[in-house]
């Protein structure tokens, strides 16, 4: 496809709240899951079931870190999973949650 | 995908809960009579799935989370319920990519396509010039395709331009790219397989060894900008794997639903040996996909046969099952177009005429007006003396 999109680092991703793009369909498979983005027509995959758990947990979690810990990942595993999530962000599978209360200087 | 593909490929080889490359041929009817048609299309089959049956299949695909279907034929747009089915699919979470020769893509159809963001359209041409294209697809078919491309460009739709690579069009690769660029289309190159009527012309049309190398180098140069599906993974044996699916996904991630609801392992394998079941049977498509003996067998680890000792086996995996089958080669040996030449060697030992014939033939009897006139082909016709009827023309 196009040139590599800008990638966020794992910590930046872990510290924010994310939602699955509404145009993304997730299909669990024995190895993890397949993801299809109806907008970009991109097929992607989650390589293990725990990553799937994390992704499914994102909507109820204030940050990605919280989602990771809620599904039982250890602190030591956070960096790896943060990187996987960063890939999903870079391919538009995940979208940043808009803060519910606008901060000072946020566009109205 | 390339760097992380290997372990995933192993999972794909063992099969998925639902296909990711599902081809659905809506009709065997076609206005053209391309000499290499993979499904030997021409005449409508009276047992074709009805509108309601098609909708029931779509409901099932939605439940199975099949993300999209590749709709083809025959010429799918000649079905009177084509647009209805298209809208039904996309409003039920099943995206549609459909292939057409362009015959029904007028200004209004183009607007319809533009209005539905879950539809992709793919226009077939097999030559970058009318003479090369029409020699395979029939008189006037190049102009029809170009007209369709223009209608799509006029409303801002970016289609795919789909080309089956042959001996006569490999020298035109850059020209194809130029046509695609001119209409804002994405080029898609696919492999000629000896399937359907393709078996009759394969000897004359399939690329030479030197052309395969030329094609491979061209694909490497053009990278991900050109789509190839699973067409050319046998060329990965030259060294570098190409973007796309690098394994034979038949019955594992790929399958075909044909116009009468029969489910085959792959659109290029319309033969009883690869028939897994029918969507009309109890349990529908889902049960065929999950439980058919054929598919379960295809998902078993493959032995690799004589290819196993080849140093390129991990890249090429012995190539395309359908290509081997319809040229009479064993399924666990080299591809007929093996880049190391083992396929040619094996082919020379196949008794002429011994290769299996497709189980179905919906070809127009006696051809169509303005049908393909081969450039320098020696088409082997089945010797049915009474096959000529001057009265059978195009019937839509
Ligand atoms: S049989 Fe050939 S065309 Fe069909 S899935 Fe396998 S490699 Fe692809
Ligand atoms: S011998 Fe088999 S694995 Fe090796 S290149 Fe030929 S077809 Fe591919």
Short mmCIF file of C-alpha atoms and ligand atoms in Angstrom, two decimals:
data_model
loop_
_atom_site.label_atom_id
_atom_site.label_comp_id
_atom_site.label_asym_id
_atom_site.label_seq_id
_atom_site.Cartn_x
_atom_site.Cartn_y
_atom_site.Cartn_z
CA UNK A 1 0.00 0.00 0.00
CA UNK A 2 1.12 3.53 0.75
CA UNK A 3 4.27 4.52 2.62
CA UNK A 4 4.51 3.39 6.24
CA UNK A 5 2.24 5.50 8.39
CA UNK A 6 3.59 7.41 11.35
CA UNK A 7 3.90 5.01 14.26
CA UNK A 8 3.34 5.90 17.85
CA UNK A 9 5.57 4.28 20.43
CA UNK A 10 4.19 1.69 22.83
CA UNK A 11 4.07 3.99 25.87
CA UNK A 12 2.15 6.72 24.08
CA UNK A 13 -0.39 4.15 22.94
CA UNK A 14 -0.70 2.56 26.40
CA UNK A 15 -1.37 5.91 28.05
CA UNK A 16 -4.39 6.75 25.87
CA UNK A 17 -7.94 5.51 25.45
CA UNK A 18 -8.79 3.76 22.17
CA UNK A 19 -11.82 2.42 20.40
CA UNK A 20 -12.10 -0.06 17.59
CA UNK A 21 -13.01 1.84 14.43
CA UNK A 22 -16.72 1.24 13.80
CA UNK A 23 -15.90 0.13 10.25
CA UNK A 24 -13.77 -2.74 11.59
CA UNK A 25 -15.14 -6.25 11.91
CA UNK A 26 -13.39 -8.70 14.24
CA UNK A 27 -13.63 -12.44 13.65
CA UNK A 28 -12.16 -14.67 16.37
CA UNK A 29 -10.06 -17.57 15.04
CA UNK A 30 -8.16 -20.35 16.80
CA UNK A 31 -4.88 -18.43 16.58
CA UNK A 32 -6.35 -15.07 17.67
CA UNK A 33 -8.53 -13.10 15.32
CA UNK A 34 -8.88 -11.64 11.87
CA UNK A 35 -9.70 -7.97 11.48
CA UNK A 36 -11.17 -6.41 8.40
CA UNK A 37 -11.50 -2.69 7.89
CA UNK A 38 -14.38 -1.97 5.52
CA UNK A 39 -13.07 1.51 4.82
CA UNK A 40 -9.45 0.79 3.94
CA UNK A 41 -10.23 -2.79 2.78
CA UNK A 42 -7.30 -3.98 4.84
CA UNK A 43 -7.18 -7.39 6.40
CA UNK A 44 -5.13 -7.70 9.54
CA UNK A 45 -4.81 -10.20 12.34
CA UNK A 46 -4.29 -10.56 16.04
CA UNK A 47 -1.67 -13.16 16.66
CA UNK A 48 -2.90 -14.40 19.99
CA UNK A 49 -6.07 -14.70 21.98
CA UNK A 50 -4.89 -12.40 24.74
CA UNK A 51 -4.39 -9.58 22.28
CA UNK A 52 -7.96 -10.19 21.20
CA UNK A 53 -9.04 -9.94 24.86
CA UNK A 54 -7.22 -6.63 25.17
CA UNK A 55 -8.80 -5.22 22.01
CA UNK A 56 -12.26 -6.27 23.15
CA UNK A 57 -11.62 -4.66 26.51
CA UNK A 58 -10.56 -1.28 25.08
CA UNK A 59 -14.02 0.32 24.92
CA UNK A 60 -14.58 -0.12 28.68
CA UNK A 61 -11.09 1.05 29.63
CA UNK A 62 -9.87 4.59 30.16
CA UNK A 63 -6.46 3.69 28.73
CA UNK A 64 -4.95 0.79 26.80
CA UNK A 65 -2.77 0.06 29.83
CA UNK A 66 -5.87 -0.42 31.94
CA UNK A 67 -7.30 -2.82 29.34
CA UNK A 68 -4.08 -4.86 29.33
CA UNK A 69 -3.99 -5.16 33.10
CA UNK A 70 -7.71 -5.95 33.28
CA UNK A 71 -7.27 -9.06 31.12
CA UNK A 72 -4.40 -10.26 33.31
CA UNK A 73 -1.27 -9.17 31.47
CA UNK A 74 1.78 -8.51 33.64
CA UNK A 75 3.71 -5.23 33.70
CA UNK A 76 6.54 -7.02 31.91
CA UNK A 77 4.28 -7.86 28.97
CA UNK A 78 2.95 -4.34 28.49
CA UNK A 79 5.64 -3.15 26.09
CA UNK A 80 5.08 -6.05 23.68
CA UNK A 81 1.34 -5.63 23.67
CA UNK A 82 1.70 -1.86 23.42
CA UNK A 83 3.70 -2.35 20.23
CA UNK A 84 1.03 -4.64 18.77
CA UNK A 85 -1.61 -2.03 19.57
CA UNK A 86 0.56 0.63 17.93
CA UNK A 87 0.45 -1.41 14.73
CA UNK A 88 -3.33 -1.46 14.90
CA UNK A 89 -3.33 2.29 15.43
CA UNK A 90 -1.01 2.79 12.45
CA UNK A 91 -3.35 0.79 10.22
CA UNK A 92 -6.42 2.72 11.43
CA UNK A 93 -7.99 -0.31 13.13
CA UNK A 94 -8.05 1.63 16.40
CA UNK A 95 -9.04 5.25 16.77
CA UNK A 96 -8.13 7.58 19.62
CA UNK A 97 -11.00 8.21 22.00
CA UNK A 98 -12.01 11.83 22.03
CA UNK A 99 -11.83 13.21 25.53
CA UNK A 100 -15.34 13.54 26.96
CA UNK A 101 -14.55 16.89 28.58
CA UNK A 102 -12.81 19.27 26.18
CA UNK A 103 -9.49 20.40 27.59
CA UNK A 104 -8.38 24.03 27.51
CA UNK A 105 -7.49 25.02 24.00
CA UNK A 106 -9.25 22.03 22.43
CA UNK A 107 -11.13 22.95 19.29
CA UNK A 108 -14.80 23.37 20.14
CA UNK B 1 2.42 -8.49 6.11
CA UNK B 2 5.61 -9.84 4.64
CA UNK B 3 7.73 -9.94 7.78
CA UNK B 4 5.15 -11.58 10.04
CA UNK B 5 3.53 -13.73 7.37
CA UNK B 6 5.23 -17.03 8.04
CA UNK B 7 3.60 -18.24 11.23
CA UNK B 8 0.26 -16.94 10.04
CA UNK B 9 0.64 -18.83 6.79
CA UNK B 10 0.89 -21.97 8.86
CA UNK B 11 -2.44 -21.16 10.48
CA UNK B 12 -3.99 -20.40 7.11
CA UNK B 13 -2.73 -23.74 5.80
CA UNK B 14 -4.72 -25.47 8.53
CA UNK B 15 -7.89 -23.62 7.62
CA UNK B 16 -10.00 -20.85 9.13
CA UNK B 17 -13.48 -20.81 10.68
CA UNK B 18 -14.73 -19.05 7.56
CA UNK B 19 -13.11 -18.27 4.22
CA UNK B 20 -11.36 -14.96 3.61
CA UNK B 21 -11.27 -15.28 -0.18
CA UNK B 22 -14.72 -16.46 -1.13
CA UNK B 23 -15.59 -16.34 -4.79
CA UNK B 24 -19.24 -16.48 -5.69
CA UNK B 25 -20.13 -16.95 -9.31
CA UNK B 26 -23.69 -15.74 -9.69
CA UNK B 27 -24.34 -17.06 -13.17
CA UNK B 28 -22.80 -19.11 -15.93
CA UNK B 29 -24.42 -16.77 -18.45
CA UNK B 30 -22.05 -14.46 -20.30
CA UNK B 31 -22.21 -12.18 -23.31
CA UNK B 32 -18.63 -13.09 -24.18
CA UNK B 33 -16.92 -16.40 -24.89
CA UNK B 34 -13.34 -15.79 -23.77
CA UNK B 35 -11.10 -18.59 -24.94
CA UNK B 36 -9.55 -19.08 -21.48
CA UNK B 37 -12.69 -18.79 -19.31
CA UNK B 38 -11.97 -20.54 -16.01
CA UNK B 39 -15.61 -21.56 -15.56
CA UNK B 40 -16.44 -22.50 -19.19
CA UNK B 41 -19.24 -19.95 -19.03
CA UNK B 42 -21.71 -18.93 -21.71
CA UNK B 43 -25.19 -20.27 -21.10
CA UNK B 44 -27.28 -19.76 -17.98
CA UNK B 45 -27.84 -22.88 -15.91
CA UNK B 46 -31.56 -23.40 -15.28
CA UNK B 47 -30.79 -24.58 -11.75
CA UNK B 48 -29.22 -21.20 -10.86
CA UNK B 49 -29.87 -20.01 -7.28
CA UNK B 50 -32.96 -17.80 -7.08
CA UNK B 51 -32.91 -14.29 -5.63
CA UNK B 52 -34.23 -15.58 -2.29
CA UNK B 53 -31.71 -18.40 -2.18
CA UNK B 54 -28.92 -15.91 -2.86
CA UNK B 55 -30.17 -13.71 -0.03
CA UNK B 56 -30.19 -16.71 2.30
CA UNK B 57 -26.55 -17.36 1.38
CA UNK B 58 -25.74 -13.72 2.16
CA UNK B 59 -27.47 -14.04 5.56
CA UNK B 60 -25.26 -17.02 6.25
CA UNK B 61 -22.11 -15.21 5.19
CA UNK B 62 -23.07 -12.39 7.53
CA UNK B 63 -23.43 -14.85 10.44
CA UNK B 64 -20.07 -16.42 9.58
CA UNK B 65 -18.47 -12.96 9.35
CA UNK B 66 -17.22 -13.45 5.84
CA UNK B 67 -15.99 -9.91 5.35
CA UNK B 68 -16.49 -9.72 1.60
CA UNK B 69 -17.23 -11.84 -1.45
CA UNK B 70 -15.62 -11.77 -4.84
CA UNK B 71 -18.55 -11.92 -7.20
CA UNK B 72 -17.95 -13.20 -10.68
CA UNK B 73 -19.44 -15.50 -13.27
CA UNK B 74 -20.08 -15.76 -16.14
CA UNK B 75 -20.96 -12.11 -16.34
CA UNK B 76 -22.66 -11.39 -13.02
CA UNK B 77 -24.24 -8.11 -14.12
CA UNK B 78 -26.50 -9.86 -16.63
CA UNK B 79 -28.55 -11.28 -13.75
CA UNK B 80 -31.64 -9.08 -13.48
CA UNK B 81 -31.36 -9.10 -9.66
CA UNK B 82 -27.65 -8.24 -9.66
CA UNK B 83 -27.96 -4.74 -8.13
CA UNK B 84 -30.54 -5.93 -5.66
CA UNK B 85 -28.19 -8.65 -4.42
CA UNK B 86 -25.31 -6.20 -4.29
CA UNK B 87 -27.28 -3.84 -2.04
CA UNK B 88 -28.52 -6.73 0.04
CA UNK B 89 -24.98 -7.95 0.70
CA UNK B 90 -23.51 -4.60 1.60
CA UNK B 91 -26.40 -3.80 3.93
CA UNK B 92 -25.71 -7.12 5.68
CA UNK B 93 -22.04 -6.49 6.47
CA UNK B 94 -20.76 -8.41 3.46
CA UNK B 95 -18.59 -6.25 1.21
CA UNK B 96 -18.66 -6.92 -2.51
CA UNK B 97 -15.88 -6.98 -5.05
CA UNK B 98 -17.23 -7.89 -8.42
CA UNK B 99 -15.61 -8.69 -11.74
CA UNK B 100 -17.16 -7.68 -14.99
CA UNK B 101 -16.29 -7.36 -18.64
CA UNK B 102 -17.99 -3.96 -18.46
CA UNK B 103 -21.01 -4.71 -20.64
CA UNK B 104 -23.54 -3.22 -18.18
CA UNK B 105 -21.36 -0.49 -16.72
CA UNK B 106 -23.04 2.58 -18.17
CA UNK B 107 -23.27 6.02 -16.58
CA UNK B 108 -26.11 4.99 -14.31
CA UNK B 109 -24.42 1.80 -13.10
CA UNK B 110 -21.27 3.81 -12.42
CA UNK B 111 -23.28 6.20 -10.25
CA UNK B 112 -24.74 3.28 -8.31
CA UNK B 113 -21.28 1.92 -7.67
CA UNK B 114 -20.03 5.33 -6.60
CA UNK B 115 -22.89 5.61 -4.12
CA UNK B 116 -22.07 2.36 -2.31
CA UNK B 117 -18.79 2.61 -0.43
CA UNK B 118 -18.67 -1.15 0.25
CA UNK B 119 -18.49 -2.10 -3.40
CA UNK B 120 -15.34 -2.55 -5.46
CA UNK B 121 -15.44 -3.20 -9.16
CA UNK B 122 -12.93 -4.95 -11.28
CA UNK B 123 -12.83 -4.64 -15.06
CA UNK B 124 -11.21 -7.45 -17.01
CA UNK B 125 -8.96 -6.89 -19.99
CA UNK B 126 -6.39 -9.35 -21.27
CA UNK B 127 -4.51 -7.14 -23.66
CA UNK B 128 -3.36 -3.53 -23.45
CA UNK B 129 -4.36 -3.12 -27.08
CA UNK B 130 -7.56 -4.18 -28.81
CA UNK B 131 -5.85 -6.75 -31.03
CA UNK B 132 -4.21 -8.67 -28.18
CA UNK B 133 -7.27 -8.38 -25.92
CA UNK B 134 -9.90 -9.26 -28.51
CA UNK B 135 -7.98 -12.29 -29.72
CA UNK B 136 -8.77 -13.86 -26.34
CA UNK B 137 -11.94 -12.09 -25.21
CA UNK B 138 -13.70 -11.44 -28.51
CA UNK B 139 -14.27 -8.57 -30.92
CA UNK B 140 -15.24 -5.27 -29.34
CA UNK B 141 -14.52 -6.41 -25.79
CA UNK B 142 -11.58 -4.03 -25.40
CA UNK B 143 -13.73 -1.05 -26.32
CA UNK B 144 -16.46 -2.24 -23.94
CA UNK B 145 -13.97 -2.39 -21.08
CA UNK B 146 -12.51 1.03 -21.86
CA UNK B 147 -15.99 2.54 -22.02
CA UNK B 148 -16.75 1.09 -18.59
CA UNK B 149 -13.49 2.46 -17.20
CA UNK B 150 -14.39 5.89 -18.54
CA UNK B 151 -17.85 5.82 -16.93
CA UNK B 152 -16.29 4.88 -13.61
CA UNK B 153 -13.61 7.55 -13.89
CA UNK B 154 -16.31 10.12 -14.65
CA UNK B 155 -17.91 9.55 -11.25
CA UNK B 156 -14.63 9.22 -9.37
CA UNK B 157 -14.69 5.45 -8.78
CA UNK B 158 -11.26 3.85 -8.68
CA UNK B 159 -11.72 0.32 -10.03
CA UNK B 160 -9.27 -2.50 -10.44
CA UNK B 161 -8.04 -3.40 -13.84
CA UNK B 162 -7.73 -7.16 -13.90
CA UNK B 163 -5.43 -8.89 -16.34
CA UNK B 164 -4.75 -12.57 -16.88
CA UNK B 165 -1.09 -12.80 -17.88
CA UNK B 166 -0.45 -14.56 -21.17
CA UNK B 167 2.38 -15.07 -23.60
CA UNK B 168 0.98 -12.23 -25.72
CA UNK B 169 0.44 -9.62 -23.05
CA UNK B 170 3.53 -10.04 -20.86
CA UNK B 171 5.34 -7.63 -23.24
CA UNK B 172 2.58 -5.10 -22.44
CA UNK B 173 2.97 -4.89 -18.65
CA UNK B 174 4.03 -1.23 -18.70
CA UNK B 175 1.16 -0.40 -21.04
CA UNK B 176 -1.33 -2.02 -18.66
CA UNK B 177 0.07 0.10 -15.86
CA UNK B 178 -0.34 3.19 -18.04
CA UNK B 179 -3.99 2.35 -18.77
CA UNK B 180 -4.63 1.78 -15.07
CA UNK B 181 -3.02 5.11 -14.22
CA UNK B 182 -4.98 6.90 -16.90
CA UNK B 183 -8.29 5.81 -15.37
CA UNK B 184 -7.18 6.05 -11.73
CA UNK B 185 -7.43 2.26 -11.47
CA UNK B 186 -5.31 -0.23 -9.60
CA UNK B 187 -3.68 -2.92 -11.70
CA UNK B 188 -4.26 -6.54 -10.75
CA UNK B 189 -2.32 -9.26 -12.51
CA UNK B 190 -3.40 -12.88 -12.27
CA UNK B 191 -2.17 -16.18 -13.45
CA UNK B 192 -3.59 -18.13 -16.38
CA UNK B 193 -4.60 -21.51 -15.04
CA UNK B 194 -5.54 -24.46 -17.23
CA UNK B 195 -9.07 -24.41 -15.76
CA UNK B 196 -12.34 -24.51 -17.70
CA UNK B 197 -11.75 -23.54 -21.32
CA UNK B 198 -8.32 -22.39 -20.14
CA UNK B 199 -7.23 -26.01 -20.48
CA UNK B 200 -7.79 -25.86 -24.25
CA UNK B 201 -5.55 -22.85 -24.75
CA UNK B 202 -3.07 -23.17 -21.91
CA UNK B 203 -0.29 -24.68 -24.03
CA UNK B 204 -0.44 -21.75 -26.40
CA UNK B 205 -1.16 -18.93 -23.98
CA UNK B 206 0.77 -19.61 -20.81
CA UNK B 207 3.94 -17.53 -20.38
CA UNK B 208 7.27 -19.02 -21.38
CA UNK B 209 9.93 -19.60 -18.72
CA UNK B 210 11.76 -16.45 -19.84
CA UNK B 211 8.51 -14.47 -19.56
CA UNK B 212 7.88 -15.80 -16.07
CA UNK B 213 11.22 -14.34 -15.05
CA UNK B 214 10.36 -11.07 -16.77
CA UNK B 215 7.03 -10.98 -14.94
CA UNK B 216 8.66 -11.73 -11.60
CA UNK B 217 11.23 -8.95 -12.02
CA UNK B 218 8.48 -6.56 -13.05
CA UNK B 219 6.39 -7.47 -10.00
CA UNK B 220 9.34 -7.03 -7.67
CA UNK B 221 10.02 -3.61 -9.23
CA UNK B 222 6.41 -2.49 -8.93
CA UNK B 223 5.90 -3.82 -5.40
CA UNK B 224 2.64 -3.49 -3.53
CA UNK B 225 1.19 -1.05 -6.06
CA UNK B 226 0.16 -4.01 -8.19
CA UNK B 227 -2.21 -6.65 -6.81
CA UNK B 228 -1.71 -10.33 -7.54
CA UNK B 229 -3.83 -12.25 -4.99
CA UNK B 230 -2.35 -15.73 -4.67
CA UNK B 231 -1.40 -15.88 -8.33
CA UNK B 232 2.33 -15.91 -8.40
CA UNK B 233 3.65 -17.47 -5.24
CA UNK B 234 5.23 -20.21 -7.34
CA UNK B 235 7.49 -17.44 -8.65
CA UNK B 236 8.74 -16.85 -5.10
CA UNK B 237 11.12 -19.71 -5.87
CA UNK B 238 13.15 -17.15 -7.82
CA UNK B 239 14.18 -15.68 -4.49
CA UNK B 240 11.97 -12.99 -3.04
CA UNK B 241 8.38 -13.61 -2.01
CA UNK B 242 5.80 -11.31 -3.55
CA UNK B 243 3.10 -9.36 -1.73
CA UNK B 244 -0.14 -11.31 -1.49
CA UNK B 245 -1.15 -14.71 -0.25
CA UNK B 246 1.82 -17.04 -0.45
CA UNK B 247 0.18 -20.41 -0.33
CA UNK B 248 -2.51 -22.44 -2.01
CA UNK B 249 -5.54 -21.56 0.06
CA UNK B 250 -7.96 -24.00 -1.61
CA UNK B 251 -10.48 -25.21 0.97
CA UNK B 252 -8.43 -23.55 3.72
CA UNK B 253 -9.02 -19.83 3.19
CA UNK B 254 -10.36 -19.92 -0.37
CA UNK B 255 -13.43 -21.48 -1.94
CA UNK B 256 -16.03 -21.08 -4.64
CA UNK B 257 -19.81 -21.07 -4.57
CA UNK B 258 -20.94 -21.67 -8.13
CA UNK B 259 -24.20 -20.45 -9.72
CA UNK B 260 -26.13 -23.58 -8.75
CA UNK B 261 -24.85 -23.48 -5.17
CA UNK B 262 -22.13 -26.09 -5.49
CA UNK B 263 -19.13 -25.41 -3.27
CA UNK B 264 -15.71 -26.11 -4.73
CA UNK B 265 -12.30 -25.81 -3.07
CA UNK B 266 -11.27 -23.03 -5.44
CA UNK B 267 -12.75 -21.12 -8.40
CA UNK B 268 -10.09 -22.69 -10.59
CA UNK B 269 -11.03 -26.22 -9.54
CA UNK B 270 -14.48 -26.85 -10.96
CA UNK B 271 -14.24 -30.62 -10.99
CA UNK B 272 -16.04 -33.37 -9.08
CA UNK B 273 -12.83 -34.17 -7.23
CA UNK B 274 -12.91 -30.72 -5.61
CA UNK B 275 -16.65 -30.52 -5.00
CA UNK B 276 -17.32 -30.22 -1.27
CA UNK B 277 -21.12 -29.92 -1.17
CA UNK B 278 -24.00 -27.59 -1.98
CA UNK B 279 -25.37 -24.56 -0.13
CA UNK B 280 -28.89 -25.92 -0.66
CA UNK B 281 -28.16 -28.94 1.52
CA UNK B 282 -29.00 -29.22 5.23
CA UNK B 283 -26.69 -27.00 7.27
CA UNK B 284 -26.00 -24.77 4.27
CA UNK B 285 -22.68 -23.28 3.32
CA UNK B 286 -21.47 -23.14 6.91
CA UNK B 287 -21.66 -26.89 7.31
CA UNK B 288 -19.96 -27.51 3.97
CA UNK B 289 -17.13 -25.18 4.95
CA UNK B 290 -16.65 -26.67 8.39
CA UNK B 291 -17.41 -30.32 7.86
CA UNK B 292 -16.95 -31.45 4.29
CA UNK B 293 -14.55 -34.34 4.05
CA UNK B 294 -12.72 -32.75 1.17
CA UNK B 295 -12.03 -29.52 3.05
CA UNK B 296 -10.96 -31.34 6.19
CA UNK B 297 -8.54 -33.36 4.09
CA UNK B 298 -7.11 -30.24 2.43
CA UNK B 299 -6.50 -28.77 5.90
CA UNK B 300 -4.34 -31.70 6.92
CA UNK B 301 -0.61 -30.95 6.85
CA UNK B 302 0.60 -31.54 3.29
CA UNK B 303 3.46 -33.88 2.55
CA UNK B 304 5.06 -31.81 -0.20
CA UNK B 305 5.84 -34.97 -2.15
CA UNK B 306 8.73 -34.72 -4.58
CA UNK B 307 8.93 -30.94 -3.99
CA UNK B 308 9.94 -31.49 -0.39
CA UNK B 309 13.57 -31.93 -1.35
CA UNK B 310 13.61 -28.64 -3.29
CA UNK B 311 15.50 -25.82 -1.57
CA UNK B 312 12.70 -23.42 -2.50
CA UNK B 313 9.87 -25.48 -1.04
CA UNK B 314 9.20 -23.08 1.85
CA UNK B 315 8.67 -20.22 -0.61
CA UNK B 316 6.82 -22.00 -3.38
CA UNK B 317 5.15 -24.95 -1.65
CA UNK B 318 4.78 -26.79 -4.90
CA UNK B 319 2.57 -24.15 -6.49
CA UNK B 320 -1.05 -24.29 -7.62
CA UNK B 321 -3.18 -27.37 -7.07
CA UNK B 322 -5.54 -26.59 -9.94
CA UNK B 323 -2.71 -25.99 -12.39
CA UNK B 324 -1.26 -29.38 -11.54
CA UNK B 325 -4.58 -31.19 -11.65
CA UNK B 326 -5.76 -29.92 -15.02
CA UNK B 327 -2.41 -30.56 -16.67
CA UNK B 328 -2.45 -34.15 -15.44
CA UNK B 329 0.34 -33.76 -12.87
CA UNK B 330 0.29 -35.32 -9.40
CA UNK B 331 -0.93 -32.91 -6.72
CA UNK B 332 2.05 -33.50 -4.46
CA UNK B 333 4.67 -32.74 -7.11
CA UNK B 334 5.89 -29.62 -8.89
CA UNK B 335 3.70 -26.97 -10.50
CA UNK B 336 3.58 -27.18 -14.34
CA UNK B 337 5.27 -23.77 -14.36
CA UNK B 338 7.87 -24.66 -11.72
CA UNK B 339 10.61 -22.07 -12.15
CA UNK B 340 13.24 -24.76 -11.85
CA UNK B 341 11.88 -26.58 -14.87
CA UNK B 342 10.71 -29.68 -12.98
CA UNK B 343 7.14 -29.03 -14.11
CA UNK B 344 8.03 -29.07 -17.78
CA UNK B 345 9.93 -32.28 -17.24
CA UNK B 346 6.93 -33.85 -15.53
CA UNK B 347 4.55 -32.57 -18.22
CA UNK B 348 6.55 -34.27 -20.93
CA UNK B 349 5.69 -37.59 -19.28
CA UNK B 350 1.93 -36.98 -19.20
CA UNK B 351 0.11 -38.94 -21.90
CA UNK B 352 -1.57 -36.42 -24.25
CA UNK B 353 -5.27 -36.21 -23.50
CA UNK B 354 -4.87 -37.88 -20.11
CA UNK B 355 -5.38 -34.71 -18.04
CA UNK B 356 -8.77 -34.53 -16.29
CA UNK B 357 -11.44 -32.46 -18.03
CA UNK B 358 -13.63 -29.97 -16.13
CA UNK B 359 -16.87 -31.53 -14.95
CA UNK B 360 -19.09 -28.77 -16.32
CA UNK B 361 -19.30 -26.89 -19.57
CA UNK B 362 -21.70 -24.00 -20.11
CA UNK B 363 -19.97 -22.71 -23.23
CA UNK B 364 -22.12 -21.22 -25.97
CA UNK B 365 -22.65 -24.00 -28.47
CA UNK B 366 -20.92 -22.96 -31.66
CA UNK B 367 -19.42 -19.81 -30.12
CA UNK B 368 -20.70 -16.22 -30.26
CA UNK B 369 -20.71 -13.64 -32.99
CA UNK B 370 -17.39 -11.79 -32.94
CA UNK B 371 -15.96 -14.42 -30.59
CA UNK B 372 -12.23 -14.65 -29.94
CA UNK B 373 -9.98 -15.31 -32.92
CA UNK B 374 -6.70 -16.65 -31.63
CA UNK B 375 -3.52 -14.91 -32.73
CA UNK B 376 -1.61 -18.11 -33.47
CA UNK B 377 -3.39 -20.72 -31.44
CA UNK B 378 -4.02 -24.34 -32.06
CA UNK B 379 -7.15 -24.87 -30.00
CA UNK B 380 -7.93 -28.48 -29.24
CA UNK B 381 -11.67 -28.77 -29.62
CA UNK B 382 -13.60 -31.67 -28.22
CA UNK B 383 -14.38 -33.70 -31.30
CA UNK B 384 -18.13 -33.35 -31.36
CA UNK B 385 -18.88 -33.12 -35.06
CA UNK B 386 -22.37 -31.66 -34.57
CA UNK B 387 -21.24 -28.85 -32.28
CA UNK B 388 -21.83 -26.19 -34.93
CA UNK B 389 -25.17 -24.46 -34.94
CA UNK B 390 -25.20 -21.19 -36.85
CA UNK B 391 -28.42 -20.15 -35.11
CA UNK B 392 -27.11 -20.04 -31.54
CA UNK B 393 -25.97 -16.53 -30.87
CA UNK B 394 -25.53 -14.49 -27.72
CA UNK B 395 -28.42 -15.09 -25.40
CA UNK B 396 -28.63 -13.08 -22.25
S1 LIG C 1 -5.65 -24.25 -6.50
FE1 LIG C 1 -4.36 -22.65 -7.40
S2 LIG C 1 -5.76 -20.94 -7.76
FE2 LIG C 1 -6.76 -22.34 -6.31
S3 LIG C 1 -6.25 -21.58 -4.26
FE3 LIG C 1 -4.71 -23.11 -4.83
S4 LIG C 1 -3.04 -21.91 -5.74
FE4 LIG C 1 -4.86 -20.61 -5.74
S1 LIG C 2 10.40 -28.14 -7.35
FE1 LIG C 2 8.41 -27.72 -6.39
S2 LIG C 2 8.89 -26.38 -4.63
FE2 LIG C 2 10.68 -26.37 -6.00
S3 LIG C 2 10.40 -24.59 -7.31
FE3 LIG C 2 9.55 -26.36 -8.41
S4 LIG C 2 7.37 -26.41 -7.86
FE4 LIG C 2 8.41 -25.07 -6.38
#
